[in-house]
PDB file of C-alpha atoms in Angstrom:
ATOM      1  CA  GLU A  38      12.073  75.804 116.876  1.00  0.00           C
ATOM      2  CA  THR A  39       9.921  73.315 118.882  1.00  0.00           C
ATOM      3  CA  GLY A  40      12.265  72.468 121.580  1.00  0.00           C
ATOM      4  CA  VAL A  41      13.422  69.210 120.032  1.00  0.00           C
ATOM      5  CA  THR A  42      16.374  69.668 117.714  1.00  0.00           C
ATOM      6  CA  GLN A  43      17.522  67.105 115.080  1.00  0.00           C
ATOM      7  CA  THR A  44      20.811  67.200 113.221  1.00  0.00           C
ATOM      8  CA  PRO A  45      21.757  66.947 110.510  1.00  0.00           C
ATOM      9  CA  ARG A  46      18.874  68.286 108.586  1.00  0.00           C
ATOM     10  CA  HIS A  47      20.021  66.519 105.467  1.00  0.00           C
ATOM     11  CA  LEU A  48      22.166  63.420 104.892  1.00  0.00           C
ATOM     12  CA  VAL A  49      23.307  61.694 101.931  1.00  0.00           C
ATOM     13  CA  MET A  50      25.157  58.412 102.655  1.00  0.00           C
ATOM     14  CA  GLY A  51      26.347  55.440 100.730  1.00  0.00           C
ATOM     15  CA  MET A  52      25.259  51.837 101.285  1.00  0.00           C
ATOM     16  CA  THR A  53      28.579  51.040 102.937  1.00  0.00           C
ATOM     17  CA  ASN A  54      28.761  54.166 105.165  1.00  0.00           C
ATOM     18  CA  LYS A  55      28.200  54.530 108.900  1.00  0.00           C
ATOM     19  CA  LYS A  56      26.422  57.589 110.062  1.00  0.00           C
ATOM     20  CA  SER A  57      24.425  58.761 113.047  1.00  0.00           C
ATOM     21  CA  LEU A  58      21.391  60.941 113.439  1.00  0.00           C
ATOM     22  CA  LYS A  59      21.091  63.147 116.678  1.00  0.00           C
ATOM     23  CA  CYS A  60      18.095  64.293 118.646  1.00  0.00           C
ATOM     24  CA  GLU A  61      18.122  66.809 121.544  1.00  0.00           C
ATOM     25  CA  GLN A  62      15.353  67.908 123.782  1.00  0.00           C
ATOM     26  CA  HIS A  63      15.378  70.691 126.129  1.00  0.00           C
ATOM     27  CA  LEU A  64      11.717  70.300 127.426  1.00  0.00           C
ATOM     28  CA  GLY A  65      12.412  68.211 130.503  1.00  0.00           C
ATOM     29  CA  HIS A  66      10.678  65.230 128.984  1.00  0.00           C
ATOM     30  CA  ASN A  67      11.507  61.492 129.994  1.00  0.00           C
ATOM     31  CA  ALA A  68      10.300  59.788 127.070  1.00  0.00           C
ATOM     32  CA  MET A  69      11.861  59.844 123.343  1.00  0.00           C
ATOM     33  CA  TYR A  70      10.894  58.297 119.998  1.00  0.00           C
ATOM     34  CA  TRP A  71      12.140  57.719 116.541  1.00  0.00           C
ATOM     35  CA  TYR A  72       9.666  57.690 113.620  1.00  0.00           C
ATOM     36  CA  LYS A  73      10.218  56.998 109.983  1.00  0.00           C
ATOM     37  CA  GLN A  74       8.300  58.647 107.109  1.00  0.00           C
ATOM     38  CA  SER A  75       8.832  57.203 103.668  1.00  0.00           C
ATOM     39  CA  ALA A  76       7.433  59.049 100.655  1.00  0.00           C
ATOM     40  CA  LYS A  77       3.713  58.902 100.549  1.00  0.00           C
ATOM     41  CA  LYS A  78       3.317  56.719 103.645  1.00  0.00           C
ATOM     42  CA  PRO A  79       2.110  57.503 107.070  1.00  0.00           C
ATOM     43  CA  LEU A  80       4.603  57.765 109.915  1.00  0.00           C
ATOM     44  CA  GLU A  81       5.870  54.580 111.234  1.00  0.00           C
ATOM     45  CA  LEU A  82       7.155  54.189 114.878  1.00  0.00           C
ATOM     46  CA  MET A  83      10.498  52.566 115.187  1.00  0.00           C
ATOM     47  CA  PHE A  84      11.620  53.010 118.745  1.00  0.00           C
ATOM     48  CA  VAL A  85      10.437  54.289 122.225  1.00  0.00           C
ATOM     49  CA  TYR A  86      12.668  55.122 125.229  1.00  0.00           C
ATOM     50  CA  ASN A  87      11.090  55.756 128.574  1.00  0.00           C
ATOM     51  CA  PHE A  88      13.306  57.058 131.184  1.00  0.00           C
ATOM     52  CA  LYS A  89      16.475  55.913 128.978  1.00  0.00           C
ATOM     53  CA  GLU A  90      15.268  52.467 128.638  1.00  0.00           C
ATOM     54  CA  GLN A  91      14.091  51.207 125.384  1.00  0.00           C
ATOM     55  CA  THR A  92      10.529  49.998 125.652  1.00  0.00           C
ATOM     56  CA  GLU A  93       9.658  49.099 121.946  1.00  0.00           C
ATOM     57  CA  ASN A  94      11.277  48.181 118.794  1.00  0.00           C
ATOM     58  CA  ASN A  95       8.756  47.801 116.046  1.00  0.00           C
ATOM     59  CA  SER A  96      10.451  45.147 114.125  1.00  0.00           C
ATOM     60  CA  VAL A  97      13.107  47.579 113.008  1.00  0.00           C
ATOM     61  CA  PRO A  98      16.096  45.895 111.020  1.00  0.00           C
ATOM     62  CA  SER A  99      19.362  45.834 113.132  1.00  0.00           C
ATOM     63  CA  ARG A 100      21.085  48.173 110.497  1.00  0.00           C
ATOM     64  CA  PHE A 101      19.230  50.800 112.559  1.00  0.00           C
ATOM     65  CA  SER A 102      20.672  51.024 116.260  1.00  0.00           C
ATOM     66  CA  PRO A 103      19.299  53.543 118.688  1.00  0.00           C
ATOM     67  CA  GLU A 104      21.065  54.869 121.589  1.00  0.00           C
ATOM     68  CA  CYS A 105      19.559  56.813 124.493  1.00  0.00           C
ATOM     69  CA  PRO A 106      22.501  57.912 126.810  1.00  0.00           C
ATOM     70  CA  ASN A 107      20.279  60.264 128.779  1.00  0.00           C
ATOM     71  CA  SER A 108      16.724  61.536 128.939  1.00  0.00           C
ATOM     72  CA  SER A 109      17.672  64.750 126.741  1.00  0.00           C
ATOM     73  CA  HIS A 110      19.522  62.927 123.929  1.00  0.00           C
ATOM     74  CA  LEU A 111      18.714  60.174 121.422  1.00  0.00           C
ATOM     75  CA  PHE A 112      20.705  58.918 118.541  1.00  0.00           C
ATOM     76  CA  LEU A 113      20.007  56.691 115.637  1.00  0.00           C
ATOM     77  CA  HIS A 114      23.052  54.826 114.564  1.00  0.00           C
ATOM     78  CA  LEU A 115      22.979  53.765 110.704  1.00  0.00           C
ATOM     79  CA  HIS A 116      25.091  51.186 108.918  1.00  0.00           C
ATOM     80  CA  THR A 117      24.886  49.318 105.603  1.00  0.00           C
ATOM     81  CA  LEU A 118      21.516  50.875 104.671  1.00  0.00           C
ATOM     82  CA  GLN A 119      19.677  50.250 101.554  1.00  0.00           C
ATOM     83  CA  PRO A 120      18.054  52.877  99.090  1.00  0.00           C
ATOM     84  CA  GLU A 121      14.673  52.102 100.428  1.00  0.00           C
ATOM     85  CA  ASP A 122      15.735  53.355 103.770  1.00  0.00           C
ATOM     86  CA  SER A 123      15.888  56.866 102.214  1.00  0.00           C
ATOM     87  CA  ALA A 124      13.135  58.891 104.249  1.00  0.00           C
ATOM     88  CA  LEU A 125      12.487  61.612 106.698  1.00  0.00           C
ATOM     89  CA  TYR A 126      13.486  60.338 110.290  1.00  0.00           C
ATOM     90  CA  LEU A 127      11.659  62.172 112.987  1.00  0.00           C
ATOM     91  CA  CYS A 128      12.435  62.387 116.677  1.00  0.00           C
ATOM     92  CA  ALA A 129       9.682  63.272 119.341  1.00  0.00           C
ATOM     93  CA  SER A 130       9.674  63.561 122.957  1.00  0.00           C
ATOM     94  CA  SER A 131       7.085  63.503 125.666  1.00  0.00           C
ATOM     95  CA  GLN A 132       6.364  63.467 129.296  1.00  0.00           C
ATOM     96  CA  ALA A 133       5.879  59.648 130.102  1.00  0.00           C
ATOM     97  CA  GLY A 134       2.604  59.047 132.001  1.00  0.00           C
ATOM     98  CA  ALA A 135       1.234  62.494 131.141  1.00  0.00           C
ATOM     99  CA  ASN A 136      -1.679  62.964 128.849  1.00  0.00           C
ATOM    100  CA  TYR A 137      -0.028  65.419 126.496  1.00  0.00           C
ATOM    101  CA  GLY A 138       0.995  65.337 122.942  1.00  0.00           C
ATOM    102  CA  TYR A 139       4.380  64.499 121.484  1.00  0.00           C
ATOM    103  CA  THR A 140       6.688  67.490 120.503  1.00  0.00           C
ATOM    104  CA  PHE A 141       8.552  66.561 117.151  1.00  0.00           C
ATOM    105  CA  GLY A 142      11.719  67.636 115.742  1.00  0.00           C
ATOM    106  CA  SER A 143      12.020  69.029 112.115  1.00  0.00           C
ATOM    107  CA  GLY A 144      13.391  65.678 111.011  1.00  0.00           C
ATOM    108  CA  THR A 145      16.364  64.405 109.194  1.00  0.00           C
ATOM    109  CA  ARG A 146      15.964  63.869 105.350  1.00  0.00           C
ATOM    110  CA  LEU A 147      17.944  60.826 104.596  1.00  0.00           C
ATOM    111  CA  THR A 148      19.080  59.781 101.131  1.00  0.00           C
ATOM    112  CA  VAL A 149      20.689  56.608 100.653  1.00  0.00           C
ATOM    113  CA  VAL A 150      22.715  56.165  97.464  1.00  0.00           C
TER     114      VAL A 150
ATOM    115  CA  ASP B   1      -5.615  48.768 112.549  1.00  0.00           C
ATOM    116  CA  ALA B   2      -6.840  52.064 111.677  1.00  0.00           C
ATOM    117  CA  LYS B   3      -8.960  53.537 114.558  1.00  0.00           C
ATOM    118  CA  THR B   4      -9.860  56.659 112.529  1.00  0.00           C
ATOM    119  CA  THR B   5     -11.258  57.600 109.164  1.00  0.00           C
ATOM    120  CA  GLN B   6     -10.602  60.827 107.572  1.00  0.00           C
ATOM    121  CA  PRO B   7     -11.263  62.199 103.893  1.00  0.00           C
ATOM    122  CA  THR B   8      -8.008  62.187 102.027  1.00  0.00           C
ATOM    123  CA  SER B   9      -8.245  65.922 100.958  1.00  0.00           C
ATOM    124  CA  MET B  10     -10.237  69.008 101.397  1.00  0.00           C
ATOM    125  CA  ASP B  11     -10.018  72.447 100.133  1.00  0.00           C
ATOM    126  CA  CYS B  12     -10.817  75.658 102.197  1.00  0.00           C
ATOM    127  CA  ALA B  13     -10.886  79.324 101.036  1.00  0.00           C
ATOM    128  CA  GLU B  14      -8.412  81.722 102.717  1.00  0.00           C
ATOM    129  CA  GLY B  15     -10.338  83.429 105.618  1.00  0.00           C
ATOM    130  CA  ARG B  16     -13.081  81.001 105.868  1.00  0.00           C
ATOM    131  CA  ALA B  17     -13.451  78.351 108.609  1.00  0.00           C
ATOM    132  CA  ALA B  18     -11.889  74.922 107.783  1.00  0.00           C
ATOM    133  CA  ASN B  19     -13.895  72.077 109.235  1.00  0.00           C
ATOM    134  CA  LEU B  20     -12.118  68.767 109.096  1.00  0.00           C
ATOM    135  CA  PRO B  21     -14.072  65.567 110.081  1.00  0.00           C
ATOM    136  CA  CYS B  22     -12.917  62.453 111.551  1.00  0.00           C
ATOM    137  CA  ASN B  23     -14.835  59.308 112.130  1.00  0.00           C
ATOM    138  CA  HIS B  24     -13.751  56.932 115.169  1.00  0.00           C
ATOM    139  CA  SER B  25     -16.844  54.721 115.697  1.00  0.00           C
ATOM    140  CA  THR B  26     -14.823  52.233 117.605  1.00  0.00           C
ATOM    141  CA  ILE B  27     -13.515  54.476 120.140  1.00  0.00           C
ATOM    142  CA  SER B  28     -13.446  53.114 123.734  1.00  0.00           C
ATOM    143  CA  GLY B  29     -14.410  55.097 126.912  1.00  0.00           C
ATOM    144  CA  ASN B  30     -10.879  55.868 127.940  1.00  0.00           C
ATOM    145  CA  GLU B  31      -9.402  56.950 124.509  1.00  0.00           C
ATOM    146  CA  TYR B  32      -8.778  60.629 123.938  1.00  0.00           C
ATOM    147  CA  VAL B  33      -8.984  62.160 120.289  1.00  0.00           C
ATOM    148  CA  TYR B  34      -5.844  63.845 119.386  1.00  0.00           C
ATOM    149  CA  TRP B  35      -5.070  66.046 116.356  1.00  0.00           C
ATOM    150  CA  TYR B  36      -1.876  66.956 114.812  1.00  0.00           C
ATOM    151  CA  ARG B  37      -0.636  68.609 111.589  1.00  0.00           C
ATOM    152  CA  GLN B  38       2.287  68.321 109.429  1.00  0.00           C
ATOM    153  CA  ILE B  39       3.349  71.006 107.040  1.00  0.00           C
ATOM    154  CA  HIS B  40       5.400  69.852 104.205  1.00  0.00           C
ATOM    155  CA  SER B  41       8.705  68.270 105.061  1.00  0.00           C
ATOM    156  CA  GLN B  42       8.452  69.280 108.825  1.00  0.00           C
ATOM    157  CA  GLY B  43       7.724  67.396 111.902  1.00  0.00           C
ATOM    158  CA  PRO B  44       4.111  66.860 113.041  1.00  0.00           C
ATOM    159  CA  GLN B  45       2.746  69.643 115.303  1.00  0.00           C
ATOM    160  CA  TYR B  46       0.236  69.032 118.206  1.00  0.00           C
ATOM    161  CA  ILE B  47      -2.884  70.901 117.849  1.00  0.00           C
ATOM    162  CA  ILE B  48      -5.438  69.905 120.323  1.00  0.00           C
ATOM    163  CA  HIS B  49      -6.996  66.994 122.222  1.00  0.00           C
ATOM    164  CA  GLY B  50     -10.120  65.973 123.974  1.00  0.00           C
ATOM    165  CA  LEU B  51     -12.143  63.293 125.788  1.00  0.00           C
ATOM    166  CA  LYS B  52     -15.727  64.191 125.528  1.00  0.00           C
ATOM    167  CA  ASN B  53     -16.181  67.737 126.080  1.00  0.00           C
ATOM    168  CA  ASN B  54     -15.509  70.434 123.378  1.00  0.00           C
ATOM    169  CA  GLU B  55     -12.148  72.088 123.514  1.00  0.00           C
ATOM    170  CA  THR B  56     -10.612  75.205 122.194  1.00  0.00           C
ATOM    171  CA  ASN B  57      -7.140  76.718 122.190  1.00  0.00           C
ATOM    172  CA  GLU B  58      -5.292  79.444 120.299  1.00  0.00           C
ATOM    173  CA  MET B  59      -5.051  77.123 117.196  1.00  0.00           C
ATOM    174  CA  ALA B  60      -8.199  75.429 116.865  1.00  0.00           C
ATOM    175  CA  SER B  61     -11.544  74.060 118.139  1.00  0.00           C
ATOM    176  CA  LEU B  62     -12.415  70.393 118.669  1.00  0.00           C
ATOM    177  CA  ILE B  63     -16.064  69.379 118.632  1.00  0.00           C
ATOM    178  CA  ILE B  64     -16.652  65.669 119.609  1.00  0.00           C
ATOM    179  CA  THR B  65     -20.170  64.208 119.119  1.00  0.00           C
ATOM    180  CA  GLU B  66     -22.135  63.209 122.114  1.00  0.00           C
ATOM    181  CA  ASP B  67     -21.694  59.460 121.350  1.00  0.00           C
ATOM    182  CA  ARG B  68     -18.040  60.209 120.561  1.00  0.00           C
ATOM    183  CA  LYS B  69     -18.003  58.342 117.382  1.00  0.00           C
ATOM    184  CA  SER B  70     -16.838  61.262 115.492  1.00  0.00           C
ATOM    185  CA  SER B  71     -15.218  64.581 115.923  1.00  0.00           C
ATOM    186  CA  THR B  72     -14.606  67.918 113.694  1.00  0.00           C
ATOM    187  CA  LEU B  73     -11.585  70.005 113.988  1.00  0.00           C
ATOM    188  CA  ILE B  74     -12.384  73.559 113.135  1.00  0.00           C
ATOM    189  CA  LEU B  75      -9.744  76.347 112.083  1.00  0.00           C
ATOM    190  CA  PRO B  76     -11.861  79.371 112.531  1.00  0.00           C
ATOM    191  CA  HIS B  77     -10.171  81.617 109.991  1.00  0.00           C
ATOM    192  CA  ALA B  78      -7.867  79.482 107.741  1.00  0.00           C
ATOM    193  CA  THR B  79      -4.737  81.154 106.291  1.00  0.00           C
ATOM    194  CA  LEU B  80      -2.461  79.873 103.583  1.00  0.00           C
ATOM    195  CA  ARG B  81       0.083  78.734 106.314  1.00  0.00           C
ATOM    196  CA  ASP B  82      -2.424  76.225 107.446  1.00  0.00           C
ATOM    197  CA  THR B  83      -2.195  74.188 104.418  1.00  0.00           C
ATOM    198  CA  ALA B  84      -0.980  70.788 105.704  1.00  0.00           C
ATOM    199  CA  VAL B  85      -1.803  67.213 106.403  1.00  0.00           C
ATOM    200  CA  TYR B  86      -4.189  66.918 109.492  1.00  0.00           C
ATOM    201  CA  TYR B  87      -3.929  63.719 111.441  1.00  0.00           C
ATOM    202  CA  CYS B  88      -6.787  62.470 113.776  1.00  0.00           C
ATOM    203  CA  ILE B  89      -5.528  59.889 116.311  1.00  0.00           C
ATOM    204  CA  VAL B  90      -7.211  58.100 119.258  1.00  0.00           C
ATOM    205  CA  ARG B  91      -5.149  57.011 122.001  1.00  0.00           C
ATOM    206  CA  GLU B  92      -5.685  55.760 125.605  1.00  0.00           C
ATOM    207  CA  ASP B  93      -4.775  57.976 128.391  1.00  0.00           C
ATOM    208  CA  TYR B  94      -1.197  57.449 129.723  1.00  0.00           C
ATOM    209  CA  GLY B  95      -0.627  54.445 127.535  1.00  0.00           C
ATOM    210  CA  GLN B  96      -0.291  53.823 124.012  1.00  0.00           C
ATOM    211  CA  ASN B  97       2.063  55.420 121.442  1.00  0.00           C
ATOM    212  CA  PHE B  98       0.677  57.681 118.657  1.00  0.00           C
ATOM    213  CA  VAL B  99      -0.158  55.728 115.468  1.00  0.00           C
ATOM    214  CA  PHE B 100      -0.440  58.080 112.533  1.00  0.00           C
ATOM    215  CA  GLY B 101      -2.712  57.160 109.604  1.00  0.00           C
ATOM    216  CA  PRO B 102      -2.738  58.933 106.152  1.00  0.00           C
ATOM    217  CA  GLY B 103      -4.594  61.975 107.527  1.00  0.00           C
ATOM    218  CA  THR B 104      -6.486  64.668 105.460  1.00  0.00           C
ATOM    219  CA  ARG B 105      -4.703  66.941 103.135  1.00  0.00           C
ATOM    220  CA  LEU B 106      -5.954  70.383 103.527  1.00  0.00           C
ATOM    221  CA  SER B 107      -5.184  72.962 100.948  1.00  0.00           C
ATOM    222  CA  VAL B 108      -6.082  76.487 101.791  1.00  0.00           C
ATOM    223  CA  LEU B 109      -6.728  78.441  98.596  1.00  0.00           C
ATOM    224  CA  PRO B 110      -6.257  82.126  97.992  1.00  0.00           C
TER     225      PRO B 110
END
């Protein structure tokens, strides 16, 4: 356990489903991130939240909708996904303004059928 | 734009030192060098970072050349559990988000 917990670990969903990925950190961090890792590709930054405010959205399609209700929780709401959205979705947290690395969760392996 | 260049893959014998190189010839004065690794199907794990001095912690050592244009991550006694993809990233202090490249796939062989 790294201090960042992601649920579920695996998710299979149909293209018309709506599902949510959850991330929780108990490290006292105030910044949280969503990354996507497709097969044989580098990690891609999707969203950044600092102090619960979204500060970055890297041209992510609207079928991905993040939510950060407090500095310890981060959600990624999914709807009408495509098969090419199948990937490992990783959450990370850090202390904003500090020169430390990120702490990543173990990820959610998403398969869209 | 990629700020670092790493070999695609490397092999290392178990028990020997693994030396992973990284080129960052365009690094600026306020950019740090970070190393992460990612074991298969897990999230990346922070290893170490440095600015210009060599650094050591319980996991690894980081050697940065005097001109800061390259660095080497050293795992002093590699084990099979060190098999992973290793990422070298340069980032400004306090600012930018981490941008991951393809990294180096290290295979530790028995």
